[in-house]
PDB file of C-alpha atoms in Angstrom:
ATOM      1  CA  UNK H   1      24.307 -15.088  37.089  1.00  0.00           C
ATOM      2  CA  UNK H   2      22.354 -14.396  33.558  1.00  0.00           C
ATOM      3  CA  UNK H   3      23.472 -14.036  30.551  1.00  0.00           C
ATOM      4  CA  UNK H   4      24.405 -10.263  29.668  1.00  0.00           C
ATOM      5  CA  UNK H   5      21.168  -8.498  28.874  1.00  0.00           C
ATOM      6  CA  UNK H   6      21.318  -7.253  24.987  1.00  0.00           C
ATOM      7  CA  UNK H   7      20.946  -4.023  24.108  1.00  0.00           C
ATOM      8  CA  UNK H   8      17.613  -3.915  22.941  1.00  0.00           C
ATOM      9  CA  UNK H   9      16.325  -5.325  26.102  1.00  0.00           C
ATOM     10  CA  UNK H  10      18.071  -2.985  28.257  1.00  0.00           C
ATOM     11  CA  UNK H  11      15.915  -0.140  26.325  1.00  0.00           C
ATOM     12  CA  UNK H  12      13.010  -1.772  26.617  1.00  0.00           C
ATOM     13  CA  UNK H  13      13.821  -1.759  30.536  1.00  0.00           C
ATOM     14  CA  UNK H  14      14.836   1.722  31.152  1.00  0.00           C
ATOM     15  CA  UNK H  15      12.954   3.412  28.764  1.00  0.00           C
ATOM     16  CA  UNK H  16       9.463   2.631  30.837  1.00  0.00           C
ATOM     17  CA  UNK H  17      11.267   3.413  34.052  1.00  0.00           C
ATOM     18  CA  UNK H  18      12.337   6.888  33.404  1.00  0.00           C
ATOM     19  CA  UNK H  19       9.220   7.179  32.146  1.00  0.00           C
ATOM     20  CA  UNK H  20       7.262   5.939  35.395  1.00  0.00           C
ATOM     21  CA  UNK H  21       9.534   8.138  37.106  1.00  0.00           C
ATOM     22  CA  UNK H  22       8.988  11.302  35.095  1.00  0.00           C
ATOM     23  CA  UNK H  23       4.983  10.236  35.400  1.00  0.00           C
ATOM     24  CA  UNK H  24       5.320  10.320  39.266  1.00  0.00           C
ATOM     25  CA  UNK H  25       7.126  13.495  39.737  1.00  0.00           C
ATOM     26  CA  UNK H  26       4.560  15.417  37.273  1.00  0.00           C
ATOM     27  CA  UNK H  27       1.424  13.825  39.056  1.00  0.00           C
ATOM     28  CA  UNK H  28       3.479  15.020  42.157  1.00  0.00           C
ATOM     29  CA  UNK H  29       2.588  18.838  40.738  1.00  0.00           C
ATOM     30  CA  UNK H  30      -0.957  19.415  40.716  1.00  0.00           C
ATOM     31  CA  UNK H  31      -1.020  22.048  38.179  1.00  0.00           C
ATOM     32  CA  UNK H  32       0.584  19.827  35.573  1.00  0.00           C
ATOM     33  CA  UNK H  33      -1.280  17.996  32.982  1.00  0.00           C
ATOM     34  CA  UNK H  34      -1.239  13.935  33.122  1.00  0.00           C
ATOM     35  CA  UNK H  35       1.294  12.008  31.435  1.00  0.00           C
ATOM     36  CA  UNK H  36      -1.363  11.016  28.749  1.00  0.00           C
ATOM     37  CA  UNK H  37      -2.457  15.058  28.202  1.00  0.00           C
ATOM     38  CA  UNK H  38       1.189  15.401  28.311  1.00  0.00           C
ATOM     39  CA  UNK H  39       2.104  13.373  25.200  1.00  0.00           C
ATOM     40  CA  UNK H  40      -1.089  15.080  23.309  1.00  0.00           C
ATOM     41  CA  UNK H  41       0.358  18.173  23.709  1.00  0.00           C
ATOM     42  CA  UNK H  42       3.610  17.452  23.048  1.00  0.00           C
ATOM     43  CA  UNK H  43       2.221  15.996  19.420  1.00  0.00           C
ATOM     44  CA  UNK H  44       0.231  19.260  18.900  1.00  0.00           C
ATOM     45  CA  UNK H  45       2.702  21.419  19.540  1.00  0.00           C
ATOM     46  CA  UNK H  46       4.630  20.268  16.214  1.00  0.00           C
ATOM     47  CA  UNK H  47       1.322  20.837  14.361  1.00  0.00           C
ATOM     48  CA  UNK H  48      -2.077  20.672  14.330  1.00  0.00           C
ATOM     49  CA  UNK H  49      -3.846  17.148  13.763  1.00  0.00           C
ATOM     50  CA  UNK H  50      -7.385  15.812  13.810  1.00  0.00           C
ATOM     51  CA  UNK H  51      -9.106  13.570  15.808  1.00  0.00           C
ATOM     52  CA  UNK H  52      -8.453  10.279  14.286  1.00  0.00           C
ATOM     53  CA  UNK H  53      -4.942  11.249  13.402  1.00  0.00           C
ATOM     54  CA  UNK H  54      -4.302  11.776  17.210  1.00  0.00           C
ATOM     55  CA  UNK H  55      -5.909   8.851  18.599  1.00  0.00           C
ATOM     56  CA  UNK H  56      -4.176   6.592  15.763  1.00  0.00           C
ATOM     57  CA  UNK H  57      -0.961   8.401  16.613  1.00  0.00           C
ATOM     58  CA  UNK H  58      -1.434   7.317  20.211  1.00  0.00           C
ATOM     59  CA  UNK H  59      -3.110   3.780  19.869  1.00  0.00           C
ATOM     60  CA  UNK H  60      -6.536   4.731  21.439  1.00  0.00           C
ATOM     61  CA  UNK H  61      -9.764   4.342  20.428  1.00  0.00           C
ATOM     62  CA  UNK H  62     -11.888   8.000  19.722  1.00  0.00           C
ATOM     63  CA  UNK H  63     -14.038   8.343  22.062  1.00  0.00           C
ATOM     64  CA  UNK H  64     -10.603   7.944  24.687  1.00  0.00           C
ATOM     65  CA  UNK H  65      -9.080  10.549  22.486  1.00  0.00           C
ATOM     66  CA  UNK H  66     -12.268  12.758  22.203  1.00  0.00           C
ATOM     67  CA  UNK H  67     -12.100  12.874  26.220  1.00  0.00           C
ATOM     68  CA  UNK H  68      -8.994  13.270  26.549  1.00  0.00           C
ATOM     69  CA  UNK H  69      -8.915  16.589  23.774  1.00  0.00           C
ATOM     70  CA  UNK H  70     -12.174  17.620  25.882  1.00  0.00           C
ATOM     71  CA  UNK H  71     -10.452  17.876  29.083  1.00  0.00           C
ATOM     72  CA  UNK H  72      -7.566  19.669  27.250  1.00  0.00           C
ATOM     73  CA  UNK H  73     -10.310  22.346  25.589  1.00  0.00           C
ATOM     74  CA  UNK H  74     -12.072  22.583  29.149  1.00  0.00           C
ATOM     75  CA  UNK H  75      -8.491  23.705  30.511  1.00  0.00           C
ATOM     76  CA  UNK H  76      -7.665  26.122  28.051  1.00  0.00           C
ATOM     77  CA  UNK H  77      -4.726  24.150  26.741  1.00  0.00           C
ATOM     78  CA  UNK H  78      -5.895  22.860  23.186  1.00  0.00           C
ATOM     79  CA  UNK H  79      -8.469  24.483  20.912  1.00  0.00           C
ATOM     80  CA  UNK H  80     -11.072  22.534  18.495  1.00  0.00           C
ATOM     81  CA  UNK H  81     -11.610  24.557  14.944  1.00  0.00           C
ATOM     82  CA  UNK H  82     -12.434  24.328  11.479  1.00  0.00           C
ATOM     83  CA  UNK H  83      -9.587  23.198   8.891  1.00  0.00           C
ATOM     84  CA  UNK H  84      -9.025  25.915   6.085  1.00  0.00           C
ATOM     85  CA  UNK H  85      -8.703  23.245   3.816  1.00  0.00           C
ATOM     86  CA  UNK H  86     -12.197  21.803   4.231  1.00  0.00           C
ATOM     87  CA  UNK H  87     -14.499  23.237   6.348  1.00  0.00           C
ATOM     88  CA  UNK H  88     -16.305  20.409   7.202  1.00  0.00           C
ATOM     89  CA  UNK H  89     -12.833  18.666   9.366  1.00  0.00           C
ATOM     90  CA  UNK H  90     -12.224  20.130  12.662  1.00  0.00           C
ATOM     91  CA  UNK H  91      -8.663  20.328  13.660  1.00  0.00           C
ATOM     92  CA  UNK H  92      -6.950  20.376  17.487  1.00  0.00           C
ATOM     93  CA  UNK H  93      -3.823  22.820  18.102  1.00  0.00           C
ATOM     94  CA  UNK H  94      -2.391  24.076  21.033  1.00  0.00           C
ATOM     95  CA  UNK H  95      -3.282  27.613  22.911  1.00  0.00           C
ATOM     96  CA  UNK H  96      -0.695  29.761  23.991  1.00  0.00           C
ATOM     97  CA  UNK H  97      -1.650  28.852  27.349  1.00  0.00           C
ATOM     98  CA  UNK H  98      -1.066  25.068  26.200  1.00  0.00           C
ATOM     99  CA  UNK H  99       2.066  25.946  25.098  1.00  0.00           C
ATOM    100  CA  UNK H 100       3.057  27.793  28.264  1.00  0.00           C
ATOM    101  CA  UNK H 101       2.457  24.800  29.855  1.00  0.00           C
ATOM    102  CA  UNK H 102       4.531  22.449  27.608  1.00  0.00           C
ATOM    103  CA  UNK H 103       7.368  24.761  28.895  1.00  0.00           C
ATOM    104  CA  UNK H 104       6.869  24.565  32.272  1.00  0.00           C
ATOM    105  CA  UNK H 105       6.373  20.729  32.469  1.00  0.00           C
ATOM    106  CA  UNK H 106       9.495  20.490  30.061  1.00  0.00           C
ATOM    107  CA  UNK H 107      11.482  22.684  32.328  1.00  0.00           C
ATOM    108  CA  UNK H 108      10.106  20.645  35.362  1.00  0.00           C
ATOM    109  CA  UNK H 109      11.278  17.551  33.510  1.00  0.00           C
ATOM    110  CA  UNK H 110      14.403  18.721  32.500  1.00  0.00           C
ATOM    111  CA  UNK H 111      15.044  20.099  35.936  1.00  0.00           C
ATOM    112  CA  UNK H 112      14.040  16.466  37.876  1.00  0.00           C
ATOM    113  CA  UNK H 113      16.277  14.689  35.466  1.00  0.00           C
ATOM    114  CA  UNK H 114      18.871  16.753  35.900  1.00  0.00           C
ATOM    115  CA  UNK H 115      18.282  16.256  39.715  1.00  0.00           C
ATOM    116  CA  UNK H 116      18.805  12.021  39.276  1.00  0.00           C
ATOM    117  CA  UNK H 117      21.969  12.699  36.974  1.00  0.00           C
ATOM    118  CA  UNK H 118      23.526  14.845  39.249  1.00  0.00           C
ATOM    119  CA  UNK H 119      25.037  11.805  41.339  1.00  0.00           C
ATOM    120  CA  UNK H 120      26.794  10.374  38.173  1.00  0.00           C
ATOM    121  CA  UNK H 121      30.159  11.369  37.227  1.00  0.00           C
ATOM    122  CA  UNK H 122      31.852  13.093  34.537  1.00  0.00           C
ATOM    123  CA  UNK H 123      32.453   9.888  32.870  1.00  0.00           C
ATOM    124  CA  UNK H 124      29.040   8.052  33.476  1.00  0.00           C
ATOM    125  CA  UNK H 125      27.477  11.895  32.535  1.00  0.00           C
ATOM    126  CA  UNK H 126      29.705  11.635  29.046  1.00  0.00           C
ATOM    127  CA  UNK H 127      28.811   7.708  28.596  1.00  0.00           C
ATOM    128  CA  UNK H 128      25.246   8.419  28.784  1.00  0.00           C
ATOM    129  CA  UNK H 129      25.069  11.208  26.148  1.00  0.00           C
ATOM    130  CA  UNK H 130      27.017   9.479  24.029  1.00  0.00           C
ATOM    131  CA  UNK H 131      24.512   6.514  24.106  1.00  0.00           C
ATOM    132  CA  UNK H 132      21.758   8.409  24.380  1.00  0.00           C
ATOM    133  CA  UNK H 133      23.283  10.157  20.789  1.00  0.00           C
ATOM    134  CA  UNK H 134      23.615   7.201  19.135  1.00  0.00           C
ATOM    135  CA  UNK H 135      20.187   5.468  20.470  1.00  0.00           C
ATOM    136  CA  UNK H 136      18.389   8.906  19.185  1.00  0.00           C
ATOM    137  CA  UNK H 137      20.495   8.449  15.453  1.00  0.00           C
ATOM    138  CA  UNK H 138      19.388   4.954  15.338  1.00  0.00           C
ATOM    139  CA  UNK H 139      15.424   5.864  15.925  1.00  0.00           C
ATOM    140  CA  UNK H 140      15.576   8.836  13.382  1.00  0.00           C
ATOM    141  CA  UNK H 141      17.307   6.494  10.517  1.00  0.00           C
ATOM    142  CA  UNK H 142      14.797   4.981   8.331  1.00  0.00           C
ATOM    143  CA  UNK H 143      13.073   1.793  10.170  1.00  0.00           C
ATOM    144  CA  UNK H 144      13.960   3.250  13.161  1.00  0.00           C
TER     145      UNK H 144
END
């Protein structure tokens, strides 16, 4: 048998596969936006950002950012326009409809996680929040 897994790699496990999982179910949907258009929207919806701020945010080059913002505009779900602050930067923010749609995929999210949870008990229910608490806390301290 291995040695016990530390704590940091056990994140670094489960972290990608709830993610892969909550990737599935929302390419499952056809209506939903990918994963990728996902995460853009999700960072827009705290505030508006320009191009090279988004792609640096997200470790892409601009030109994958650029499409990626294009296919949001195309859909209605992210707007390009000037910055009041200089008229010569063009910011992103989200549409209403783009943030209608954060809802619903964050509902549909919420709803399939609460799906996979439902088989743990009390206990393993409490356990988990209590980690998941205290993994947050540790990722909103400074260096985190």
């Amino acid at each position: 048998m291995n040695a016990p897994t530390t704590a940091a790699q056990q994140v670094v496990q489960v972290i990608p596969l709830v993610m892969r999982a909550i990737g599935k179910r929302l390419r499952q949907k056809n209506d939903m936006p990918s994963p990728a258009h996902f995460g853009i929207l999700f960072m827009l919806s705290n505030e508006t950002m320009n191009l090279s701020d988004l792609a640096r945010q997200h470790s892409v080059s601009l030109p994958t950012m650029s499409n990626s913002v294009s296919t949001l505009v195309q859909h209605g779900l992210v707007a390009r326009r000037r910055a009041a602050h200089d008229r010569r930067q063009v910011v992103i923010e989200v549409t209403d409809a783009g943030r209608a749609m954060l809802k619903t995929v964050l509902d549909e999210v919420v709803a399939y996680v609460d799906e996979v949870l439902a088989s743990l008990s009390q206990g393993e229910l409490d356990q988990l929040q209590k980690g998941l608490s205290v993994l947050k806390s540790a990722f909103l301290t400074p260096g985190g």
